[in-house]
């Protein structure tokens, strides 16, 4: 792709980041990025995890200040105004995490960022606020009851509400410009939710606002945006019109190289053994019903489904973190359905949870202590020498980059934290790995190494159950993929190598997801 | 390329920036202490030193061996109770019933001395274990947060102490029982101090060398992570409350022996001092890091302060005010706030 082709843009930009850089500890999140947003356009910001998209958005939104460089809003420098200040200047931000308070009503949430308009003569405007909220939503073709509690809204509608609020609140407050910054708003939406959202965004653009849309789904970007900006490792590596650019080309730009054929180390595919390591039948619990699945030794089985499909719940239940109401789980010839986690771990089950920081690692613990935690199941006194040996071998095995094995995990990058969270199980010699989105929030390099580690686990005759939101990953890694829909298994798709083209498989999986 | 080739190739590439770990830090804390600025860790030492210097100037008798023994004996009961609290707080829970447990253990022991003699102290420990079991069950089976569960048991235990004694202290006449705390060994040091010292050493070793300590740190650092890793979280919570109950009750029993009487509510005041001492020692109330060993510092700050103020002739009302101010100042400097996103 040619470097930054001149795209005719009338007038001055709404907001402009000039040579901004930002560091967080040891990571260089952004380095010398320049980006302008004009009225009446949607800019798609794409890049791999950790490429700096969210950081750039936070700087543009005035939530954080750049270390060097400046952010200019309509000719005036913008400096760490925070969210409430940003709203008055016309900036609406929707972050990855939903920023609505569930135990407040829709209209209360709507006006939360602008306390002053909640009152007239010192009294709450109980009559007019809900009406204003209803009208604002209607302007975007979004019907909702302003008196409803946000907790009772379906997920899609909460996301709509956030977007309407981000657009309308600055207007109500009399801001002169309108900027909408969206960080991965579609990740957890249903397919029709994505359609509705896109329509909404087009009408917002046509009303004269500037929109920056962050998503890692390329096809969505291409369908929606006017202009694309590609970030890689904190640097701006490409900028182009959205018309006439191919997905492959963008992918190459995002990852920085042609995708290697053996990115998923397909050549290391292990021989699948005849007997199941784990076999669940008729398994039901909160979030999943009537699940039958088997994972054989050496086999990598994928688990696909929407965020609400219950695949994370199923993984947790298999590891014993959630109670099961019915069914059996035979793990290495023992029915563990009602056994506690520690007896499953003792039998050789390893689990990598979806939220790394909340349940995968203890940030204040060191690598040595994290590994050591798995070694105390059958001994009372800590074996310091043994811990050290195990930690060093795991650091070596997974190529963890750390100052020392005594360094707290909080000082490691996300990818390295994930490698430790995964590697610590090796001391238990697992027979089954249950991995829930193992590459979530992990940079490209570490990703490849995690895929390699998964292959090696299978080659050591362990079974692997790999739940993932990324279809490419599932197709690249798995021998077969189980698809979940609304808590039930809806399909089983074989992805043996050279079976079929990956586009067909992807199509088939998506077809069974919704 | 075969699998084993790949393995070999990978393991050859050891990262250059890995260094062998220093083995020193492992003795000082069970889990790696967070990187924190030096003065935060050192502040309790400085405040202790500051208090000592002030009293050395203000009260001539303060700096003497005899007075040091006094301070040690006066701090021993608090140390026993604070050690128990430290284990629970490290785990991210809290036990508000430690003072009431000590009081109840004191009066029950005093009541039992005529029939059991020195063995009444074992009864105290059994009472503590019983309280620990109740607190542990409330936390792990009934699933009430520890703050509320132990708030409830605190009130129940206080009431029980009053019921058992009718509100009147129970005197102790048995010399063998009294000597459990006050028997003087070498240099006139009372046995009470040795009890506390032994408990201190055992707790520090337990926290830094054994599974119990490591699991307690892990539960405090991330209960969910501990559960995912297959630690029997609920069982260890139970153990921690048991240990806390036993230590508090031992403190209560020895207090009765030291004072030659068991007084209902006599040890209730130790609860807040114990929590203050633990936090001054660097364990945050949400647990997970900090060393049990430095709880001793917090205990000494409180003990030295009380002793010095007494020597200076400061009245009890003013003492209470000064003690509160010192605790606030010490905690405000020694607390690591980097982990707090929300202050509640």
JSON list of C-alpha atoms in Angstrom, two decimals, chain A residues 265 268 316 319 321 341-342 345 351 353 358-362 364-366 368-369 372-374 376-382 384 387-388 392 395-396 399-408 410 424-425 449 452 455-456 459-460, chain B residues 1-3 6-7 10-15 17-21 25-27 29-35 206-212 214-215 217-219 221-222 224-233 235-236 288-289 339:
[
{"chain": "A", "resi": 265, "resn": "UNK", "atom": "CA", "xyz": [2.69, -24.72, 13.77]},
{"chain": "A", "resi": 268, "resn": "UNK", "atom": "CA", "xyz": [3.61, -30.23, 14.62]},
{"chain": "A", "resi": 316, "resn": "UNK", "atom": "CA", "xyz": [-15.19, -23.30, 34.23]},
{"chain": "A", "resi": 319, "resn": "UNK", "atom": "CA", "xyz": [-12.48, -27.40, 35.83]},
{"chain": "A", "resi": 321, "resn": "UNK", "atom": "CA", "xyz": [-15.21, -23.77, 39.33]},
{"chain": "A", "resi": 341, "resn": "UNK", "atom": "CA", "xyz": [-10.97, -28.14, 41.72]},
{"chain": "A", "resi": 342, "resn": "UNK", "atom": "CA", "xyz": [-8.00, -29.45, 43.67]},
{"chain": "A", "resi": 345, "resn": "UNK", "atom": "CA", "xyz": [-5.81, -30.57, 39.35]},
{"chain": "A", "resi": 351, "resn": "UNK", "atom": "CA", "xyz": [-7.03, -24.37, 33.25]},
{"chain": "A", "resi": 353, "resn": "UNK", "atom": "CA", "xyz": [-9.14, -18.58, 32.55]},
{"chain": "A", "resi": 358, "resn": "UNK", "atom": "CA", "xyz": [-8.74, -11.33, 37.73]},
{"chain": "A", "resi": 359, "resn": "UNK", "atom": "CA", "xyz": [-8.22, -15.07, 37.83]},
{"chain": "A", "resi": 360, "resn": "UNK", "atom": "CA", "xyz": [-5.12, -16.09, 35.90]},
{"chain": "A", "resi": 361, "resn": "UNK", "atom": "CA", "xyz": [-2.25, -14.63, 37.87]},
{"chain": "A", "resi": 362, "resn": "UNK", "atom": "CA", "xyz": [-1.49, -12.96, 41.18]},
{"chain": "A", "resi": 364, "resn": "UNK", "atom": "CA", "xyz": [2.18, -9.29, 43.34]},
{"chain": "A", "resi": 365, "resn": "UNK", "atom": "CA", "xyz": [3.61, -12.81, 43.24]},
{"chain": "A", "resi": 366, "resn": "UNK", "atom": "CA", "xyz": [6.88, -13.57, 41.49]},
{"chain": "A", "resi": 368, "resn": "UNK", "atom": "CA", "xyz": [9.00, -18.47, 41.27]},
{"chain": "A", "resi": 369, "resn": "UNK", "atom": "CA", "xyz": [6.08, -18.19, 43.68]},
{"chain": "A", "resi": 372, "resn": "UNK", "atom": "CA", "xyz": [5.68, -22.88, 43.38]},
{"chain": "A", "resi": 373, "resn": "UNK", "atom": "CA", "xyz": [1.98, -22.61, 44.13]},
{"chain": "A", "resi": 374, "resn": "UNK", "atom": "CA", "xyz": [1.43, -25.67, 41.96]},
{"chain": "A", "resi": 376, "resn": "UNK", "atom": "CA", "xyz": [2.64, -27.62, 47.30]},
{"chain": "A", "resi": 377, "resn": "UNK", "atom": "CA", "xyz": [-0.25, -30.02, 46.78]},
{"chain": "A", "resi": 378, "resn": "UNK", "atom": "CA", "xyz": [1.65, -32.89, 48.36]},
{"chain": "A", "resi": 379, "resn": "UNK", "atom": "CA", "xyz": [4.24, -31.27, 50.59]},
{"chain": "A", "resi": 380, "resn": "UNK", "atom": "CA", "xyz": [4.09, -29.10, 53.70]},
{"chain": "A", "resi": 381, "resn": "UNK", "atom": "CA", "xyz": [7.42, -27.31, 53.54]},
{"chain": "A", "resi": 382, "resn": "UNK", "atom": "CA", "xyz": [8.27, -25.13, 50.57]},
{"chain": "A", "resi": 384, "resn": "UNK", "atom": "CA", "xyz": [12.88, -23.44, 47.47]},
{"chain": "A", "resi": 387, "resn": "UNK", "atom": "CA", "xyz": [10.73, -24.05, 42.89]},
{"chain": "A", "resi": 388, "resn": "UNK", "atom": "CA", "xyz": [13.72, -22.28, 41.47]},
{"chain": "A", "resi": 392, "resn": "UNK", "atom": "CA", "xyz": [13.84, -21.46, 35.48]},
{"chain": "A", "resi": 395, "resn": "UNK", "atom": "CA", "xyz": [11.03, -19.41, 31.81]},
{"chain": "A", "resi": 396, "resn": "UNK", "atom": "CA", "xyz": [13.37, -21.22, 29.47]},
{"chain": "A", "resi": 399, "resn": "UNK", "atom": "CA", "xyz": [11.00, -17.90, 26.59]},
{"chain": "A", "resi": 400, "resn": "UNK", "atom": "CA", "xyz": [9.53, -15.62, 29.23]},
{"chain": "A", "resi": 401, "resn": "UNK", "atom": "CA", "xyz": [11.19, -12.24, 29.23]},
{"chain": "A", "resi": 402, "resn": "UNK", "atom": "CA", "xyz": [11.67, -11.11, 32.83]},
{"chain": "A", "resi": 403, "resn": "UNK", "atom": "CA", "xyz": [14.30, -9.44, 34.94]},
{"chain": "A", "resi": 404, "resn": "UNK", "atom": "CA", "xyz": [14.56, -12.49, 37.18]},
{"chain": "A", "resi": 405, "resn": "UNK", "atom": "CA", "xyz": [12.31, -15.27, 38.44]},
{"chain": "A", "resi": 406, "resn": "UNK", "atom": "CA", "xyz": [11.94, -13.19, 41.59]},
{"chain": "A", "resi": 407, "resn": "UNK", "atom": "CA", "xyz": [10.33, -10.32, 39.67]},
{"chain": "A", "resi": 408, "resn": "UNK", "atom": "CA", "xyz": [6.66, -9.71, 40.42]},
{"chain": "A", "resi": 410, "resn": "UNK", "atom": "CA", "xyz": [3.06, -7.02, 37.51]},
{"chain": "A", "resi": 424, "resn": "UNK", "atom": "CA", "xyz": [3.09, -22.87, 35.76]},
{"chain": "A", "resi": 425, "resn": "UNK", "atom": "CA", "xyz": [0.85, -25.86, 35.10]},
{"chain": "A", "resi": 449, "resn": "UNK", "atom": "CA", "xyz": [4.90, -19.00, 21.16]},
{"chain": "A", "resi": 452, "resn": "UNK", "atom": "CA", "xyz": [3.74, -23.55, 19.87]},
{"chain": "A", "resi": 455, "resn": "UNK", "atom": "CA", "xyz": [1.14, -27.94, 20.07]},
{"chain": "A", "resi": 456, "resn": "UNK", "atom": "CA", "xyz": [3.79, -29.25, 22.40]},
{"chain": "A", "resi": 459, "resn": "UNK", "atom": "CA", "xyz": [2.50, -33.75, 21.35]},
{"chain": "A", "resi": 460, "resn": "UNK", "atom": "CA", "xyz": [3.08, -34.83, 24.97]},
{"chain": "B", "resi": 1, "resn": "UNK", "atom": "CA", "xyz": [11.79, -31.02, 11.68]},
{"chain": "B", "resi": 2, "resn": "UNK", "atom": "CA", "xyz": [10.66, -33.45, 14.31]},
{"chain": "B", "resi": 3, "resn": "UNK", "atom": "CA", "xyz": [9.18, -32.50, 17.62]},
{"chain": "B", "resi": 6, "resn": "UNK", "atom": "CA", "xyz": [12.20, -28.24, 17.96]},
{"chain": "B", "resi": 7, "resn": "UNK", "atom": "CA", "xyz": [12.36, -28.84, 21.67]},
{"chain": "B", "resi": 10, "resn": "UNK", "atom": "CA", "xyz": [13.93, -23.90, 21.83]},
{"chain": "B", "resi": 11, "resn": "UNK", "atom": "CA", "xyz": [15.57, -24.82, 25.07]},
{"chain": "B", "resi": 12, "resn": "UNK", "atom": "CA", "xyz": [18.98, -23.79, 23.81]},
{"chain": "B", "resi": 13, "resn": "UNK", "atom": "CA", "xyz": [17.76, -20.27, 23.45]},
{"chain": "B", "resi": 14, "resn": "UNK", "atom": "CA", "xyz": [17.80, -19.36, 27.11]},
{"chain": "B", "resi": 15, "resn": "UNK", "atom": "CA", "xyz": [17.01, -15.69, 27.66]},
{"chain": "B", "resi": 17, "resn": "UNK", "atom": "CA", "xyz": [18.54, -11.43, 30.88]},
{"chain": "B", "resi": 18, "resn": "UNK", "atom": "CA", "xyz": [17.55, -14.14, 33.37]},
{"chain": "B", "resi": 19, "resn": "UNK", "atom": "CA", "xyz": [19.61, -13.98, 36.49]},
{"chain": "B", "resi": 20, "resn": "UNK", "atom": "CA", "xyz": [19.65, -16.30, 39.44]},
{"chain": "B", "resi": 21, "resn": "UNK", "atom": "CA", "xyz": [17.44, -14.99, 42.16]},
{"chain": "B", "resi": 25, "resn": "UNK", "atom": "CA", "xyz": [14.34, -11.97, 50.18]},
{"chain": "B", "resi": 26, "resn": "UNK", "atom": "CA", "xyz": [12.67, -15.35, 50.52]},
{"chain": "B", "resi": 27, "resn": "UNK", "atom": "CA", "xyz": [13.23, -15.35, 54.28]},
{"chain": "B", "resi": 29, "resn": "UNK", "atom": "CA", "xyz": [8.27, -12.65, 53.17]},
{"chain": "B", "resi": 30, "resn": "UNK", "atom": "CA", "xyz": [6.24, -15.47, 51.82]},
{"chain": "B", "resi": 31, "resn": "UNK", "atom": "CA", "xyz": [5.25, -13.83, 48.58]},
{"chain": "B", "resi": 32, "resn": "UNK", "atom": "CA", "xyz": [7.34, -11.33, 46.77]},
{"chain": "B", "resi": 33, "resn": "UNK", "atom": "CA", "xyz": [6.78, -7.95, 48.28]},
{"chain": "B", "resi": 34, "resn": "UNK", "atom": "CA", "xyz": [5.75, -5.39, 45.73]},
{"chain": "B", "resi": 35, "resn": "UNK", "atom": "CA", "xyz": [8.41, -2.99, 44.64]},
{"chain": "B", "resi": 206, "resn": "UNK", "atom": "CA", "xyz": [4.88, -20.89, 59.14]},
{"chain": "B", "resi": 207, "resn": "UNK", "atom": "CA", "xyz": [4.33, -17.92, 56.86]},
{"chain": "B", "resi": 208, "resn": "UNK", "atom": "CA", "xyz": [7.63, -18.08, 55.03]},
{"chain": "B", "resi": 209, "resn": "UNK", "atom": "CA", "xyz": [8.54, -21.76, 54.87]},
{"chain": "B", "resi": 210, "resn": "UNK", "atom": "CA", "xyz": [5.34, -23.75, 54.65]},
{"chain": "B", "resi": 211, "resn": "UNK", "atom": "CA", "xyz": [2.38, -24.44, 52.45]},
{"chain": "B", "resi": 212, "resn": "UNK", "atom": "CA", "xyz": [0.06, -22.81, 55.00]},
{"chain": "B", "resi": 214, "resn": "UNK", "atom": "CA", "xyz": [2.15, -19.63, 50.91]},
{"chain": "B", "resi": 215, "resn": "UNK", "atom": "CA", "xyz": [-1.53, -20.51, 50.45]},
{"chain": "B", "resi": 217, "resn": "UNK", "atom": "CA", "xyz": [-0.58, -15.23, 50.81]},
{"chain": "B", "resi": 218, "resn": "UNK", "atom": "CA", "xyz": [-2.03, -16.60, 47.57]},
{"chain": "B", "resi": 219, "resn": "UNK", "atom": "CA", "xyz": [-5.61, -16.34, 48.79]},
{"chain": "B", "resi": 221, "resn": "UNK", "atom": "CA", "xyz": [-3.29, -11.91, 46.57]},
{"chain": "B", "resi": 222, "resn": "UNK", "atom": "CA", "xyz": [-6.05, -13.35, 44.42]},
{"chain": "B", "resi": 224, "resn": "UNK", "atom": "CA", "xyz": [-9.97, -16.50, 42.33]},
{"chain": "B", "resi": 225, "resn": "UNK", "atom": "CA", "xyz": [-6.49, -17.35, 41.08]},
{"chain": "B", "resi": 226, "resn": "UNK", "atom": "CA", "xyz": [-5.96, -19.57, 44.09]},
{"chain": "B", "resi": 227, "resn": "UNK", "atom": "CA", "xyz": [-9.22, -21.37, 43.33]},
{"chain": "B", "resi": 228, "resn": "UNK", "atom": "CA", "xyz": [-8.31, -21.83, 39.66]},
{"chain": "B", "resi": 229, "resn": "UNK", "atom": "CA", "xyz": [-4.92, -23.21, 40.70]},
{"chain": "B", "resi": 230, "resn": "UNK", "atom": "CA", "xyz": [-6.64, -25.90, 42.71]},
{"chain": "B", "resi": 231, "resn": "UNK", "atom": "CA", "xyz": [-5.88, -24.66, 46.21]},
{"chain": "B", "resi": 232, "resn": "UNK", "atom": "CA", "xyz": [-8.45, -25.75, 48.80]},
{"chain": "B", "resi": 233, "resn": "UNK", "atom": "CA", "xyz": [-9.31, -22.11, 49.46]},
{"chain": "B", "resi": 235, "resn": "UNK", "atom": "CA", "xyz": [-10.18, -25.10, 53.98]},
{"chain": "B", "resi": 236, "resn": "UNK", "atom": "CA", "xyz": [-7.27, -22.69, 54.34]},
{"chain": "B", "resi": 288, "resn": "UNK", "atom": "CA", "xyz": [-1.67, -10.56, 49.83]},
{"chain": "B", "resi": 289, "resn": "UNK", "atom": "CA", "xyz": [1.64, -9.00, 50.71]},
{"chain": "B", "resi": 339, "resn": "UNK", "atom": "CA", "xyz": [-3.10, -1.27, 44.92]}
]
